[in-house]
Amino acid sequence: ADTLDQGQQVMLFLNRLGFAHFLFCGDCGHTWRCKDCDVSLTYYQNPPLLKCHYCGVQKKVPVCCENCSGTQLDTIGLGTEQVEKTIKSIFPKASVARMDRGVIKGKKDLEKVLERIQKREVDIVIGTQMVAKGHDFPGIALVGVLMADASLNLPDFRSYERTFQVITQVSGRAGRGETPGEVIIQTLNPEHPVLLAASRHQQESFYRDELSARKLFQFPPFHRAVMLRFQHTNPKNVENFAYQVTELLQKEAPRRFANSQILGPSEAPLARIKKMYRW
């Protein structure tokens, strides 16, 4: 409110599309999932849709549960669409623009929104990673990073690095004009070392801590990692093949590649995408 009163612009960053993470039944606990991918369907309110972000399948929002016929349907989580709706209700006089794949379908859409922001026709910008990189918005004096710790828990050794990167990039959108910028990071874990380092612009200390952890756990850049991923429409076929390849590598690798280590096999974090089972 203070930023808007001063005639400045605000940017809110949330790396989540849609209105909510998923739809569930309050009577039986059923959630709607994609039939072709091992993920829940994201709930969109305008227009009402359940959508898979991996294969693109869409379906109408049901009026009752497909499992128990109950009508106590509710949503969990939030996305940029819900943030936009909430912001518009809190600041009805403010001009709000959303930048994500839900509204930006091509280059022309992007250029149109960027031009409106540059001309100060937009007061509050809400977006995903699309707003983070490379844009120069001199009028933005306040950046809010929502749910900053959501990406810290992804099953990827680069999750800390990527979280630090995106917070640094988004923070760099504030204060590029004459007005000093302010960045507020919302988190459930304010003492997390990655978030503390990002909020204090401590790139070197983050770099040193991350390097020592990578070295301790034998991750890149100290060790080279190779991932072999297999996929098939038959879950048993792909599982058996993954074990056969692992067995072959365990025999051959010590002879051909000194000090190599074979990990797995295991199911992929997203075990099925577009009807393909993945190991």
C-alpha positions as CSV (number, residue, x, y, z in Angstrom):
1,A,0.0,0.0,0.0
2,D,2.9,2.4,0.9
3,T,4.6,1.6,-2.4
4,L,1.4,2.3,-4.5
5,D,0.7,5.5,-2.5
6,Q,4.1,6.7,-3.7
7,G,3.2,6.1,-7.3
8,Q,5.7,3.1,-7.6
9,Q,5.1,-0.4,-8.9
10,V,5.1,-3.7,-7.1
11,M,6.2,-7.2,-8.3
12,L,5.0,-10.4,-6.7
13,F,6.8,-13.6,-7.6
14,L,5.4,-17.1,-7.2
15,N,6.6,-20.1,-9.2
16,R,3.3,-21.8,-9.2
17,L,0.7,-21.7,-12.0
18,G,-3.0,-21.9,-11.7
19,F,-5.4,-21.1,-8.8
20,A,-4.5,-24.0,-6.5
21,H,-2.2,-27.0,-6.5
22,F,-5.1,-29.5,-6.6
23,L,-8.7,-30.2,-6.0
24,F,-9.8,-32.7,-3.4
25,C,-13.0,-34.2,-1.9
26,G,-13.6,-33.3,1.8
27,D,-15.9,-36.4,2.2
28,C,-13.5,-39.1,1.1
29,G,-10.1,-37.4,0.5
30,H,-10.0,-38.2,-3.2
31,T,-7.8,-36.0,-5.4
32,W,-8.0,-35.6,-9.1
33,R,-4.8,-36.8,-10.9
34,C,-3.8,-37.0,-14.5
35,K,-4.5,-40.4,-16.0
36,D,-1.4,-40.3,-18.2
37,C,1.1,-38.7,-15.8
38,D,1.9,-39.4,-12.1
39,V,0.9,-35.9,-11.0
40,S,-2.2,-34.2,-9.6
41,L,-4.2,-31.9,-11.9
42,T,-3.8,-28.1,-11.2
43,Y,-7.0,-26.3,-10.5
44,Y,-7.8,-23.2,-12.5
45,Q,-10.7,-20.9,-11.6
46,N,-11.0,-18.7,-14.7
47,P,-12.1,-20.5,-16.8
48,P,-12.8,-23.5,-14.4
49,L,-10.4,-26.3,-15.5
50,L,-8.3,-29.1,-14.1
51,K,-5.1,-29.2,-16.1
52,C,-1.9,-31.3,-16.3
53,H,1.2,-29.2,-16.8
54,Y,3.2,-32.2,-18.3
55,C,0.9,-33.5,-21.0
56,G,-1.5,-30.6,-21.3
57,V,-4.7,-32.6,-20.7
58,Q,-7.6,-30.6,-19.5
59,K,-11.0,-31.5,-18.0
60,K,-14.0,-29.6,-16.6
61,V,-14.1,-29.0,-12.8
62,P,-16.6,-31.6,-11.4
63,V,-19.6,-30.7,-9.3
64,C,-19.3,-33.9,-7.2
65,C,-16.6,-36.5,-6.4
66,E,-16.0,-39.2,-9.0
67,N,-15.1,-41.6,-6.1
68,C,-17.9,-41.1,-3.6
69,S,-20.3,-38.6,-5.2
70,G,-19.7,-36.2,-2.3
71,T,-20.1,-32.5,-2.9
72,Q,-17.6,-31.1,-0.3
73,L,-14.9,-30.2,-2.9
74,D,-12.1,-27.9,-1.9
75,T,-8.6,-26.9,-3.0
76,I,-5.2,-26.9,-1.4
77,G,-2.3,-24.6,-2.2
78,L,-2.1,-21.5,-4.3
79,G,-0.9,-20.3,-7.6
80,T,-0.5,-17.0,-9.5
81,E,-4.2,-17.0,-10.5
82,Q,-5.3,-17.1,-6.8
83,V,-2.7,-14.4,-5.9
84,E,-4.1,-12.2,-8.7
85,K,-7.7,-12.6,-7.4
86,T,-6.7,-11.9,-3.8
87,I,-4.6,-8.8,-4.8
88,K,-7.5,-7.4,-6.8
89,S,-9.9,-7.7,-3.9
90,I,-7.4,-6.0,-1.5
91,F,-6.4,-3.2,-4.0
92,P,-9.5,-2.8,-6.2
93,K,-8.2,0.5,-7.7
94,A,-4.8,-0.9,-8.7
95,S,-4.1,-2.1,-12.2
96,V,-2.9,-5.7,-12.0
97,A,-1.1,-7.7,-14.7
98,R,-0.2,-11.4,-14.6
99,M,2.8,-12.9,-16.4
100,D,2.8,-16.6,-16.6
101,R,2.1,-19.4,-19.2
102,G,-1.6,-19.2,-18.4
103,V,-1.9,-15.7,-19.9
104,I,1.2,-15.2,-22.0
105,K,0.7,-17.5,-25.0
106,G,3.4,-16.0,-27.3
107,K,5.9,-13.2,-28.0
108,K,3.2,-10.6,-28.8
109,D,1.4,-11.2,-25.5
110,L,4.7,-10.8,-23.6
111,E,5.7,-7.6,-25.5
112,K,2.2,-6.1,-24.8
113,V,2.5,-6.7,-21.0
114,L,6.1,-5.4,-20.9
115,E,5.1,-2.3,-22.7
116,R,2.2,-1.6,-20.3
117,I,4.6,-2.1,-17.3
118,Q,7.2,0.3,-18.9
119,K,4.5,2.9,-19.4
120,R,3.5,2.7,-15.8
121,E,0.0,1.4,-16.8
122,V,0.4,-1.5,-14.4
123,D,0.7,-1.0,-10.6
124,I,1.2,-4.7,-9.5
125,V,2.9,-7.4,-11.6
126,I,2.3,-11.0,-10.6
127,G,4.3,-13.8,-12.2
128,T,6.4,-16.9,-12.3
129,Q,10.0,-17.2,-13.5
130,M,8.9,-15.2,-16.6
131,V,9.2,-12.0,-14.5
132,A,12.6,-12.9,-13.0
133,K,15.1,-12.7,-15.8
134,G,16.4,-9.9,-17.9
135,H,13.7,-7.3,-17.6
136,D,14.4,-3.7,-16.6
137,F,11.5,-2.1,-14.8
138,P,12.6,1.2,-13.3
139,G,9.3,1.8,-11.6
140,I,9.3,-1.3,-9.4
141,A,10.2,-0.4,-5.9
142,L,8.9,-3.4,-4.1
143,V,9.4,-7.1,-4.9
144,G,7.6,-9.9,-2.9
145,V,8.8,-13.5,-3.2
146,L,6.0,-15.8,-2.1
147,M,6.5,-19.3,-0.7
148,A,10.3,-18.9,-1.2
149,D,11.1,-22.3,0.3
150,A,8.9,-24.3,-2.0
151,S,11.8,-25.1,-4.4
152,L,14.2,-26.0,-1.6
153,N,12.7,-29.5,-1.1
154,L,12.8,-30.7,-4.7
155,P,14.7,-34.0,-5.2
156,D,17.6,-32.5,-7.0
157,F,21.1,-31.7,-5.7
158,R,20.8,-28.3,-7.5
159,S,17.7,-27.2,-5.6
160,Y,19.6,-24.9,-3.2
161,E,21.5,-23.3,-6.1
162,R,18.4,-22.8,-8.2
163,T,16.5,-21.3,-5.2
164,F,19.3,-18.9,-4.5
165,Q,19.5,-17.9,-8.2
166,V,15.8,-17.2,-8.7
167,I,15.6,-15.1,-5.5
168,T,18.6,-13.1,-6.5
169,Q,17.2,-12.6,-10.0
170,V,13.8,-11.6,-8.8
171,S,15.3,-9.3,-6.2
172,G,17.3,-7.6,-8.9
173,R,14.0,-6.3,-10.4
174,A,13.5,-3.9,-7.5
175,G,15.1,-0.4,-7.2
176,R,16.5,-0.2,-10.8
177,G,15.2,3.4,-11.0
178,E,15.8,6.4,-8.8
179,T,13.8,5.0,-5.9
180,P,15.6,2.5,-3.6
181,G,14.2,-1.0,-3.9
182,E,12.9,-3.3,-1.2
183,V,12.5,-7.0,-1.3
184,I,10.4,-9.1,1.1
185,I,10.9,-12.9,1.1
186,Q,7.9,-14.9,2.5
187,T,8.9,-18.3,4.0
188,L,7.9,-20.9,6.5
189,N,11.6,-21.4,7.3
190,P,13.2,-17.9,7.9
191,E,16.4,-19.4,9.4
192,H,17.2,-21.5,6.4
193,P,20.9,-20.7,5.4
194,V,20.1,-20.5,1.7
195,L,17.3,-17.9,2.2
196,L,19.4,-16.0,4.7
197,A,22.3,-15.9,2.2
198,A,20.0,-14.7,-0.6
199,S,18.4,-12.0,1.5
200,R,21.8,-10.7,2.6
201,H,23.3,-10.9,-0.9
202,Q,26.0,-13.3,0.4
203,Q,27.0,-14.9,-2.9
204,E,30.5,-15.9,-1.8
205,S,29.5,-17.5,1.5
206,F,26.7,-19.4,-0.3
207,Y,29.1,-20.5,-3.0
208,R,31.6,-21.8,-0.4
209,D,29.0,-23.6,1.7
210,E,27.4,-25.2,-1.4
211,L,30.8,-26.3,-2.7
212,S,31.8,-27.9,0.5
213,A,28.5,-29.8,0.6
214,R,28.9,-30.9,-3.0
215,K,32.4,-32.1,-2.2
216,L,31.2,-34.0,0.9
217,F,28.4,-35.8,-1.0
218,Q,30.5,-36.3,-4.2
219,F,28.3,-34.2,-6.4
220,P,29.3,-32.1,-9.4
221,P,31.6,-30.2,-10.0
222,F,33.8,-32.6,-8.0
223,H,32.4,-35.7,-9.6
224,R,30.8,-36.2,-12.9
225,A,27.3,-37.6,-12.8
226,V,25.6,-39.5,-15.6
227,M,21.9,-40.2,-15.6
228,L,20.5,-43.0,-17.7
229,R,16.7,-42.8,-17.9
230,F,14.5,-45.5,-19.4
231,Q,10.8,-45.2,-20.3
232,H,8.2,-47.6,-21.7
233,T,4.5,-48.0,-21.8
234,N,4.8,-51.3,-19.9
235,P,5.9,-50.7,-16.2
236,K,7.4,-54.2,-15.8
237,N,9.4,-54.0,-19.0
238,V,11.1,-50.7,-18.1
239,E,11.8,-51.9,-14.5
240,N,13.3,-55.2,-15.7
241,F,15.4,-53.4,-18.3
242,A,16.7,-50.8,-15.7
243,Y,17.9,-53.7,-13.5
244,Q,19.5,-55.5,-16.5
245,V,21.5,-52.4,-17.4
246,T,22.5,-51.8,-13.8
247,E,23.7,-55.4,-13.5
248,L,25.8,-55.0,-16.7
249,L,27.3,-51.7,-15.5
250,Q,28.2,-53.2,-12.1
251,K,30.2,-55.8,-14.0
252,E,31.8,-53.6,-16.6
253,A,32.3,-50.3,-14.8
254,P,35.0,-51.3,-12.3
255,R,37.2,-52.7,-15.2
256,R,36.6,-49.8,-17.6
257,F,36.1,-46.8,-15.3
258,A,38.2,-46.7,-12.2
259,N,36.6,-45.3,-9.0
260,S,33.1,-45.2,-10.6
261,Q,30.0,-45.7,-8.5
262,I,26.7,-47.2,-9.7
263,L,23.6,-45.8,-8.0
264,G,20.1,-47.3,-8.4
265,P,18.1,-48.3,-10.3
266,S,15.1,-46.4,-8.9
267,E,11.9,-45.0,-10.2
268,A,12.1,-41.4,-11.5
269,P,10.7,-38.7,-9.2
270,L,7.9,-38.3,-11.8
271,A,7.3,-42.0,-12.3
272,R,4.9,-41.6,-15.3
273,I,4.6,-38.9,-17.9
274,K,2.4,-39.1,-21.1
275,K,1.6,-42.8,-20.4
276,M,5.4,-43.6,-20.2
277,Y,6.7,-45.3,-17.0
278,R,10.1,-43.9,-16.1
279,W,13.1,-45.4,-14.3
